[in-house]
Coordinates of C-alpha atoms in Angstrom, one line a residue:
M184 CA 39.6 92.4 107.5
R185 CA 41.9 92.1 104.4
L186 CA 44.8 90.7 105.1
S187 CA 48.0 91.8 103.7
R188 CA 50.0 90.0 101.6
R189 CA 52.4 88.4 103.9
G190 CA 49.5 87.8 106.1
A191 CA 48.2 85.5 103.9
L192 CA 51.1 84.0 102.8
K193 CA 51.7 83.1 106.2
L194 CA 47.6 81.7 106.9
M195 CA 47.7 79.5 103.9
T196 CA 51.0 77.8 104.5
A197 CA 49.7 77.1 108.0
A198 CA 46.1 75.7 106.6
A199 CA 48.1 73.6 104.0
A200 CA 50.3 72.4 106.9
G201 CA 46.9 71.5 109.5
T202 CA 45.8 69.6 106.2
V203 CA 48.3 67.7 105.5
L204 CA 50.7 66.8 107.8
S205 CA 49.3 64.5 109.6
G206 CA 48.8 62.4 106.1
C207 CA 52.8 62.5 105.3
G208 CA 54.4 62.3 108.5
L209 CA 56.2 65.6 108.6
S210 CA 56.3 67.9 111.3
S211 CA 55.6 72.0 110.9
G212 CA 59.1 73.0 110.9
S213 CA 61.2 74.4 113.3
S214 CA 63.6 77.0 113.0
V215 CA 66.1 78.1 111.6
P216 CA 68.9 76.4 113.2
L217 CA 72.0 78.7 113.2
R218 CA 71.4 81.8 113.3
V219 CA 73.1 84.5 110.1
S220 CA 73.7 88.2 109.9
P221 CA 73.9 89.8 106.3
G222 CA 76.6 89.8 103.9
S223 CA 76.1 90.8 100.0
I224 CA 72.9 89.1 100.8
Q225 CA 71.1 92.5 102.4
P226 CA 67.7 92.2 103.6
V227 CA 64.9 92.6 101.9
P228 CA 62.0 94.6 102.5
E229 CA 59.4 93.2 100.8
L230 CA 60.5 89.6 102.0
E231 CA 61.1 91.9 106.0
G232 CA 59.1 89.1 108.7
V233 CA 56.9 86.9 106.0
T234 CA 57.1 83.7 106.7
I235 CA 58.6 80.3 104.0
T236 CA 59.3 77.2 104.9
V237 CA 62.0 75.8 102.9
G238 CA 61.8 71.7 102.4
S239 CA 64.3 69.6 101.7
K240 CA 64.9 65.3 100.8
D241 CA 66.4 62.9 103.0
F242 CA 70.5 62.9 101.8
T243 CA 73.1 65.2 102.0
E244 CA 73.4 67.4 98.9
Q245 CA 69.5 67.7 99.5
I246 CA 70.0 69.0 103.2
L247 CA 72.7 71.3 102.7
L248 CA 71.2 72.5 99.8
G249 CA 68.0 73.1 102.0
Y250 CA 70.1 74.9 104.5
L251 CA 71.7 77.1 102.3
A252 CA 68.7 78.4 101.4
Q253 CA 67.0 79.3 105.0
F254 CA 70.2 80.7 105.7
A255 CA 70.1 83.3 102.3
L256 CA 66.2 83.8 103.5
A257 CA 66.8 84.6 106.5
A258 CA 69.7 87.4 106.0
A259 CA 67.4 88.1 103.8
G260 CA 65.6 89.3 106.7
A261 CA 62.6 86.3 106.0
E262 CA 61.0 84.3 109.4
V263 CA 62.8 80.5 107.7
R264 CA 61.5 77.3 108.8
D265 CA 62.9 74.4 108.9
L266 CA 61.5 71.7 107.2
S267 CA 64.2 69.6 105.6
N268 CA 65.1 66.1 105.6
I269 CA 61.7 64.6 103.9
I270 CA 62.0 60.7 103.7
G271 CA 61.9 60.3 99.4
S272 CA 61.7 62.8 96.7
S273 CA 58.3 61.9 96.0
S274 CA 57.1 62.9 99.5
A275 CA 59.5 66.5 99.4
R276 CA 57.5 67.1 96.2
N277 CA 54.0 66.7 97.5
A278 CA 55.4 68.8 100.5
L279 CA 55.7 71.3 98.0
A280 CA 52.8 70.7 95.5
N281 CA 50.7 70.4 98.9
G282 CA 51.6 73.8 100.7
Q283 CA 53.3 72.0 103.5
I284 CA 56.9 74.1 102.3
D285 CA 57.3 77.0 99.6
V286 CA 60.8 76.6 98.9
L287 CA 62.6 72.7 97.8
W288 CA 65.8 72.7 95.7
E289 CA 65.3 70.4 92.1
Y290 CA 67.0 68.7 89.4
T291 CA 65.7 69.4 86.5
G292 CA 65.8 65.3 85.6
S293 CA 63.5 64.6 88.8
S294 CA 60.9 66.4 87.6
W295 CA 61.1 65.2 83.9
I296 CA 61.3 61.3 84.0
S297 CA 59.5 60.9 88.2
Y298 CA 57.2 63.6 88.7
N299 CA 55.8 64.2 85.0
G300 CA 56.2 60.5 82.9
N301 CA 58.7 61.6 80.7
T302 CA 60.4 58.3 79.6
D303 CA 62.9 60.3 77.8
P304 CA 65.6 62.2 78.5
I305 CA 66.7 65.5 76.3
P306 CA 69.9 65.5 75.9
D307 CA 70.3 69.6 75.5
P308 CA 70.4 71.2 79.2
K309 CA 67.9 74.1 77.8
A310 CA 65.8 72.9 76.5
Q311 CA 65.1 70.2 79.6
Y312 CA 64.6 73.3 81.9
E313 CA 63.0 74.4 79.5
A314 CA 60.5 71.0 79.3
V315 CA 60.4 70.8 82.7
R316 CA 59.3 74.8 83.6
E317 CA 56.9 74.3 81.2
Q318 CA 55.6 71.2 81.8
D319 CA 55.2 71.7 86.2
L320 CA 54.0 74.9 86.0
Q321 CA 50.6 74.2 83.7
R322 CA 50.6 70.9 85.3
H323 CA 50.7 71.6 88.9
G324 CA 51.0 75.1 89.9
I325 CA 54.7 74.9 90.5
A326 CA 57.3 77.8 88.9
W327 CA 61.6 77.2 88.9
T328 CA 63.7 79.4 89.4
A329 CA 67.5 80.4 90.0
I330 CA 68.2 77.7 87.4
N331 CA 72.5 76.1 88.2
F332 CA 73.6 74.6 84.7
N333 CA 77.2 74.5 85.9
V334 CA 75.9 71.5 88.6
D335 CA 74.1 68.6 87.4
N336 CA 73.8 65.9 89.8
T337 CA 72.5 63.3 87.4
Y338 CA 72.9 59.1 89.0
A339 CA 76.1 56.9 87.3
F340 CA 78.1 53.6 88.8
A341 CA 81.4 53.7 90.1
V342 CA 83.8 50.9 90.2
N343 CA 86.7 51.0 93.0
Q344 CA 90.3 51.1 91.3
Q345 CA 90.9 47.6 91.6
N346 CA 88.0 46.1 89.5
E347 CA 87.9 48.7 87.2
E348 CA 92.3 47.6 86.1
Q349 CA 91.1 43.6 87.0
L350 CA 87.9 43.4 84.6
G351 CA 88.9 46.6 82.1
V352 CA 85.6 48.8 82.6
S353 CA 85.7 52.5 81.8
K354 CA 82.1 52.5 80.4
L355 CA 78.4 51.6 81.1
S356 CA 78.6 49.7 77.7
D357 CA 81.4 47.6 79.7
I358 CA 78.7 46.0 82.0
R359 CA 78.0 43.4 79.3
R360 CA 81.0 42.2 78.7
V361 CA 81.6 41.6 82.4
I362 CA 77.7 40.1 83.1
A363 CA 79.0 37.7 80.1
E364 CA 82.6 36.8 81.3
R365 CA 83.3 37.1 84.9
P366 CA 78.8 37.0 85.9
E367 CA 80.5 36.1 89.9
L368 CA 81.4 39.7 89.7
A369 CA 79.0 41.7 87.8
T370 CA 77.5 42.5 91.6
F371 CA 75.4 46.0 92.1
C372 CA 74.6 47.6 94.8
V373 CA 72.0 50.5 94.4
D374 CA 69.1 52.4 96.7
S375 CA 65.8 51.3 96.2
E376 CA 65.2 54.3 94.3
F377 CA 67.8 53.6 91.9
A378 CA 66.2 49.9 91.6
S379 CA 62.5 50.7 90.6
R380 CA 63.1 54.3 89.1
N381 CA 62.1 54.8 85.1
D382 CA 65.9 56.8 84.9
G383 CA 67.6 54.0 87.6
M384 CA 68.4 50.4 87.1
P385 CA 65.8 49.6 84.8
G386 CA 66.7 51.6 82.1
V387 CA 70.0 51.4 82.8
E388 CA 69.5 47.4 81.4
Q389 CA 67.3 48.4 79.0
T390 CA 69.8 51.2 77.1
Y391 CA 72.7 48.9 77.8
G392 CA 71.1 46.0 76.8
F393 CA 71.7 43.7 79.6
K394 CA 70.1 41.7 82.5
A395 CA 71.2 42.4 85.8
D396 CA 70.8 38.5 87.8
P397 CA 68.7 39.8 90.7
A398 CA 69.9 38.0 93.7
K399 CA 73.1 39.6 92.9
V400 CA 71.5 43.2 93.9
K401 CA 72.3 44.4 96.9
T402 CA 69.2 47.6 98.3
L403 CA 72.0 49.4 100.4
S404 CA 70.4 53.0 101.5
S405 CA 72.7 55.5 99.3
G406 CA 75.0 56.6 101.8
S407 CA 76.6 53.2 102.1
I408 CA 76.6 52.4 99.0
Y409 CA 80.2 54.7 98.3
Q410 CA 81.9 52.4 100.8
A411 CA 80.0 49.3 100.0
T412 CA 81.9 50.2 96.6
A413 CA 85.2 50.6 97.9
N414 CA 85.6 47.9 99.7
G415 CA 84.6 45.7 96.9
T416 CA 81.5 44.5 98.2
C417 CA 79.8 45.1 94.8
T418 CA 81.6 45.8 91.9
F419 CA 79.4 48.6 90.5
G420 CA 78.0 51.1 92.6
E421 CA 75.4 53.6 92.0
V422 CA 76.4 57.0 93.4
F423 CA 75.3 61.0 92.4
T424 CA 78.0 62.8 90.3
T425 CA 78.6 65.8 93.1
D426 CA 79.2 63.3 96.3
G427 CA 82.3 64.0 97.5
R428 CA 83.5 60.4 98.5
I429 CA 84.0 59.6 95.0
E430 CA 87.4 61.8 95.1
A431 CA 88.0 60.9 99.0
L432 CA 87.5 56.8 98.4
N433 CA 89.5 57.1 94.9
L434 CA 86.5 56.2 93.0
T435 CA 86.0 56.1 89.4
V436 CA 83.0 56.5 87.8
L437 CA 82.4 55.0 84.4
E438 CA 81.5 56.8 81.1
D439 CA 77.5 56.9 80.6
D440 CA 78.6 56.7 76.5
K441 CA 75.6 56.2 75.5
L442 CA 74.2 59.2 77.2
F443 CA 71.3 57.3 79.1
F444 CA 71.2 59.6 82.4
P445 CA 68.8 62.4 81.8
R446 CA 70.6 65.6 83.1
Y447 CA 70.0 66.6 86.7
N448 CA 70.2 70.3 86.8
L449 CA 70.3 72.1 89.6
G450 CA 66.6 75.1 90.3
V451 CA 65.0 75.9 92.7
T452 CA 61.5 74.8 92.5
V453 CA 58.3 77.9 94.4
R454 CA 55.2 77.3 93.9
A455 CA 53.8 79.3 91.1
E456 CA 51.4 81.9 93.7
T457 CA 54.2 82.6 96.1
L458 CA 56.9 82.4 93.5
E459 CA 55.0 85.6 91.1
R460 CA 53.6 87.1 94.8
Y461 CA 57.3 87.6 96.1
P462 CA 59.6 87.4 93.6
Q463 CA 62.0 88.2 95.5
I464 CA 62.6 84.6 96.5
G465 CA 63.7 84.2 93.5
D466 CA 66.8 87.2 93.6
V467 CA 67.8 85.7 96.7
L468 CA 68.8 82.6 95.7
Q469 CA 69.8 83.1 92.7
Q470 CA 72.5 84.7 94.7
V471 CA 73.2 81.1 96.5
S472 CA 73.1 79.2 93.6
S473 CA 75.8 82.0 91.2
R474 CA 78.1 80.2 93.3
L475 CA 77.8 76.4 93.1
D476 CA 79.5 73.7 90.3
N477 CA 79.5 69.9 90.1
A478 CA 83.5 71.2 92.4
E479 CA 81.7 73.0 95.0
L480 CA 79.3 70.5 95.7
M481 CA 81.7 67.4 95.9
K482 CA 83.5 70.2 98.3
L483 CA 80.9 71.0 100.1
N484 CA 79.3 67.4 100.5
A485 CA 82.5 65.9 101.4
R486 CA 82.6 68.6 104.5
V487 CA 79.7 65.9 106.0
D488 CA 80.5 62.5 104.5
V489 CA 83.7 62.2 104.7
Y490 CA 84.4 65.0 107.3
G491 CA 81.5 64.4 109.5
E492 CA 80.7 68.0 109.8
D493 CA 76.6 68.4 111.2
P494 CA 75.1 70.1 107.6
A495 CA 73.6 73.5 109.2
D496 CA 77.9 74.3 110.4
A497 CA 78.8 73.3 106.9
A498 CA 76.0 74.7 105.4
R499 CA 76.5 78.3 107.7
A500 CA 80.3 78.2 107.2
W501 CA 80.4 77.6 103.0
M502 CA 78.2 80.8 103.3
V503 CA 80.4 82.9 104.9
E504 CA 83.5 82.1 103.5
Q505 CA 81.3 83.2 100.5
G506 CA 81.0 86.4 102.0
L507 CA 77.0 85.8 101.5
V508 CA 76.4 85.9 105.0
R509 CA 78.3 86.9 108.3
M510 CA 78.6 85.1 110.8
P511 CA 76.1 86.9 114.0
E512 CA 76.8 89.5 115.9
S513 CA 77.0 88.6 120.2

């Protein structure tokens, strides 16, 4: 029996899921949690009824982005499956590479450093994107689409207002002086990934010429770091530059004056064979990507992390506000 392209994608996704889900501890995905109707995103005949599994990593921004993609593709007519909140960046990437998921929002810096093993970031965002796109396609069969250079969710260190004034810090180069002059205040809060990533703590120490006392480096969940920095549990807290808690907690982001951190521009990664078969996926998600920038993502993240909204509710509300989708008709 000859399968249609739509049927082939469904079977490919199901077969891949069956072979690798048990090893990663992931479920096969559930339906999109909330319904939407088409807005400016209109039904796309080529995607009608196509099963597309959308994944995300396990932090607020990624979960929100995953839902944005799910609502967009659902409005376009796809049969969308939700596999958000995959624990660990590498697990999410492997889920894409293995065919467990079809769509994953990704950051150029993560792919360049963590997945492709490069040690030196490319300062120019577009040049780094081109290099990442080429390596991912040639080495891993993963394609990029809907790239957004207005979003750069890179790492940073932040301090509270008291420590900023007391220590006179404004840039990462100041950390070396703090360690020498006020070692009792040279405390750090980082998450487990940042503690060991090439583009995390080891690279910061090497680039800026300091070595933190291991006893003064606390490993916390990424969500806990912001409050710990605000209340002074640690002086220097690792943050993401698009996180809404930076503004809400009145934290100051230190300047990366030696330009260590790579650019983490936002795009959508899709298995190359899937995007070749259904290029309309990129067209639909470009409509979402083009509405985002760092400020917009900070506000969207704050709806969840500061004001306590459910990520799916916040994502759908934003999509409706943008006119991309409408609330479903009763």
